[in-house]
XYZ file of C-alpha atoms in Angstrom:
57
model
C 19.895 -50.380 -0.752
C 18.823 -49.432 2.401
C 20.077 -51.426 5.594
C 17.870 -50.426 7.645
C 15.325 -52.123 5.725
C 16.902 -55.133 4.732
C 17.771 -55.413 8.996
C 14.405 -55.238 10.105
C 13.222 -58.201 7.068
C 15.918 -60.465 8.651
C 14.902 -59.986 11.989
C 11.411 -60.187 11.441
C 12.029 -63.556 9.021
C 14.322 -64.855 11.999
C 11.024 -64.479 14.368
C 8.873 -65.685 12.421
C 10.742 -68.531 11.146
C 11.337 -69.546 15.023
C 7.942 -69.237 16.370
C 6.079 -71.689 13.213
C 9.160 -74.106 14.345
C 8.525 -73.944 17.770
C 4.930 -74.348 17.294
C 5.197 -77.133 14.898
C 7.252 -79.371 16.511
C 5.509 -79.012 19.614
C 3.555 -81.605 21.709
C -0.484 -80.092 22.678
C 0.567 -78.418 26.448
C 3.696 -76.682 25.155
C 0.982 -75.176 22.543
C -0.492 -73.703 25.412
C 2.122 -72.370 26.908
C 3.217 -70.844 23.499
C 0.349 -69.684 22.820
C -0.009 -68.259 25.964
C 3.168 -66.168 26.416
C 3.060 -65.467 22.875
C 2.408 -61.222 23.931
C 5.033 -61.621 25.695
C 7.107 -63.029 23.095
C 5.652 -59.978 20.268
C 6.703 -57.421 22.622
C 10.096 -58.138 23.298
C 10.829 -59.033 19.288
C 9.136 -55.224 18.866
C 11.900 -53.405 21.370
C 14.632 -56.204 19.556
C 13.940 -54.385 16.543
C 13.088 -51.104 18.062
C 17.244 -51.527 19.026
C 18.116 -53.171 16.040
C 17.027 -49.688 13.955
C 18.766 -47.407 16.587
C 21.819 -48.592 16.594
C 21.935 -49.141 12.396
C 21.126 -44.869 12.750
């Protein structure tokens, strides 16, 4: 098994799980806004993980 693996599918799950939510349940101007800071939102999951597979090393 490799943990670094199995991490990074949790975390990425976790994300992804949380952003259909949040855009589901979600009236039409928080869509926007979403939708809008949603680069934002990519990059900072990207250096989450980019920690997440440092510190498993």
């Amino acid at each position: 098994m490799d943990i670094k693996a199995i991490s990074k599918g949790v975390a990425v799950g976790t994300a992804t799980g949380l952003v259909a939510y949040a855009v589901c349940s979600a009236g039409s101007k928080k869509r926007k806004s979403i939708r809008k800071n949603a680069g934002k939102t990519l990059k900072a999951v990207g250096a989450l993980l980019d920690d997440l597979t440092s510190s498993v090393m």
